[in-house]
């Protein structure tokens, strides 16, 4: 199977990079061909040279600057299946009532909604949000399009247990200092550092890093090569793996809106466990759809974080048993190899339905 994946700027230090890398590594490991289409590439040439069976992009203004949907439709007519990563239909559902937020809802983007209804935007519209969630209510009925839930996962070609005493700590957090996490992190996680050894790694934790980030994002938007690659992740993948493997507790924090809606699981949920790490996660309802309390403990508030940290630091055997069960769960159902197989099954379903027309 030949796959082309649109990632305009692979130098990004945020989640899009890691989703791309996880899927790429799994496709390649399973024997498929994988090509990344970037802002510097010519789409017509890439399609002509690679003749993809699957093309994946994100349905947003940024990606639409580089993809030619009528050209992609011509290849779909020859058998290619187009996957469009889409955002929430009702982003404000369940947690925001301020009308100013509604502009970011897909349902209010008339142009993209029309692209979907006209059949131009794709064959498969997907995200990691559950299909029956309020955030997606009305999407299929309004657009006539099909939605699929494809969860994030662990990249087991790069994340596995590798203890390294140089990265040992009581607690560790790896992630960007996003605005939507900052208040929770400062109230629930940061205070733990006064009593325990807390390591924090990632982008945007200093004013300098945030300033470089603004410049880099502007460079990516304008496609200025020198600025687009201004930053790399603070940790290499190998060092990130060692952090998760070596910390006695790995902290996982989602964005505020995710806790409020319980609508998704970040990639960290899976990759900490893939490394054999012991993880405590914030209170996201969706966690319990996939992990039991004996595989992944949940902390609801600052009191929980404090008490659970003390308890599990003092209980290494219990901690190790929970981590082992969590890793077993991830390896059984939540690797990017599983997601690739799901993507290929969905693509086969699209082709089967086309054959009936």
Tab-separated table of N, CA and C in Angstrom, residues 8-13 17 39-40 62 215-232:
chain	number	residue	atom	x	y	z
A	8	UNK	N	2.749	20.012	6.186
A	8	UNK	CA	3.446	21.113	5.510
A	8	UNK	C	4.826	21.413	6.065
A	9	UNK	N	4.969	21.367	7.404
A	9	UNK	CA	6.263	21.682	8.009
A	9	UNK	C	6.605	20.625	9.059
A	10	UNK	N	7.353	19.605	8.681
A	10	UNK	CA	7.713	18.535	9.618
A	10	UNK	C	8.538	19.015	10.803
A	11	UNK	N	9.037	20.266	10.751
A	11	UNK	CA	9.859	20.780	11.847
A	11	UNK	C	9.033	21.211	13.055
A	12	UNK	N	7.711	21.189	12.963
A	12	UNK	CA	6.900	21.597	14.104
A	12	UNK	C	7.280	20.804	15.352
A	13	UNK	N	7.182	21.438	16.517
A	13	UNK	CA	7.508	20.740	17.769
A	13	UNK	C	6.238	20.298	18.490
A	17	UNK	N	3.488	16.659	14.514
A	17	UNK	CA	4.733	15.971	14.156
A	17	UNK	C	4.730	14.531	14.663
A	39	UNK	N	5.269	21.573	2.416
A	39	UNK	CA	5.024	22.858	1.757
A	39	UNK	C	6.010	23.122	0.629
A	40	UNK	N	7.134	22.430	0.626
A	40	UNK	CA	8.149	22.633	-0.412
A	40	UNK	C	7.955	21.730	-1.625
A	62	UNK	N	-4.805	25.920	6.838
A	62	UNK	CA	-3.353	25.777	6.710
A	62	UNK	C	-3.008	24.703	5.683
A	215	UNK	N	7.919	33.070	16.421
A	215	UNK	CA	8.648	33.332	15.179
A	215	UNK	C	8.598	32.107	14.269
A	216	UNK	N	8.767	30.910	14.857
A	216	UNK	CA	8.741	29.691	14.057
A	216	UNK	C	7.377	29.481	13.408
A	217	UNK	N	6.308	29.685	14.169
A	217	UNK	CA	4.970	29.496	13.600
A	217	UNK	C	4.700	30.495	12.481
A	218	UNK	N	5.174	31.730	12.646
A	218	UNK	CA	5.034	32.710	11.572
A	218	UNK	C	5.819	32.254	10.343
A	219	UNK	N	7.028	31.738	10.572
A	219	UNK	CA	7.829	31.236	9.461
A	219	UNK	C	7.166	30.076	8.746
A	220	UNK	N	6.489	29.210	9.508
A	220	UNK	CA	5.784	28.091	8.886
A	220	UNK	C	4.575	28.581	8.099
A	221	UNK	N	3.864	29.552	8.662
A	221	UNK	CA	2.693	30.082	7.962
A	221	UNK	C	3.099	30.742	6.649
A	222	UNK	N	4.226	31.475	6.676
A	222	UNK	CA	4.703	32.165	5.475
A	222	UNK	C	5.615	31.284	4.625
A	223	UNK	N	5.912	30.079	5.132
A	223	UNK	CA	6.791	29.127	4.456
A	223	UNK	C	8.178	29.721	4.204
A	224	UNK	N	8.749	30.290	5.271
A	224	UNK	CA	10.121	30.800	5.233
A	224	UNK	C	11.013	29.724	5.836
A	225	UNK	N	11.812	29.081	5.014
A	225	UNK	CA	12.503	27.862	5.424
A	225	UNK	C	13.363	28.055	6.672
A	226	UNK	N	14.145	29.124	6.738
A	226	UNK	CA	15.029	29.322	7.880
A	226	UNK	C	14.287	29.489	9.186
A	227	UNK	N	13.113	30.109	9.131
A	227	UNK	CA	12.326	30.323	10.344
A	227	UNK	C	11.462	29.110	10.678
A	228	UNK	N	11.003	28.399	9.656
A	228	UNK	CA	10.118	27.254	9.881
A	228	UNK	C	10.796	26.164	10.699
A	229	UNK	N	12.124	26.064	10.591
A	229	UNK	CA	12.855	25.042	11.333
A	229	UNK	C	13.655	25.601	12.487
A	230	UNK	N	13.191	26.707	13.038
A	230	UNK	CA	13.953	27.422	14.059
A	230	UNK	C	14.155	26.610	15.332
A	231	UNK	N	13.160	25.780	15.690
A	231	UNK	CA	13.255	24.991	16.925
A	231	UNK	C	13.104	23.509	16.627
A	232	UNK	N	13.750	22.708	17.436
A	232	UNK	CA	13.533	21.271	17.478
A	232	UNK	C	13.007	20.931	18.871
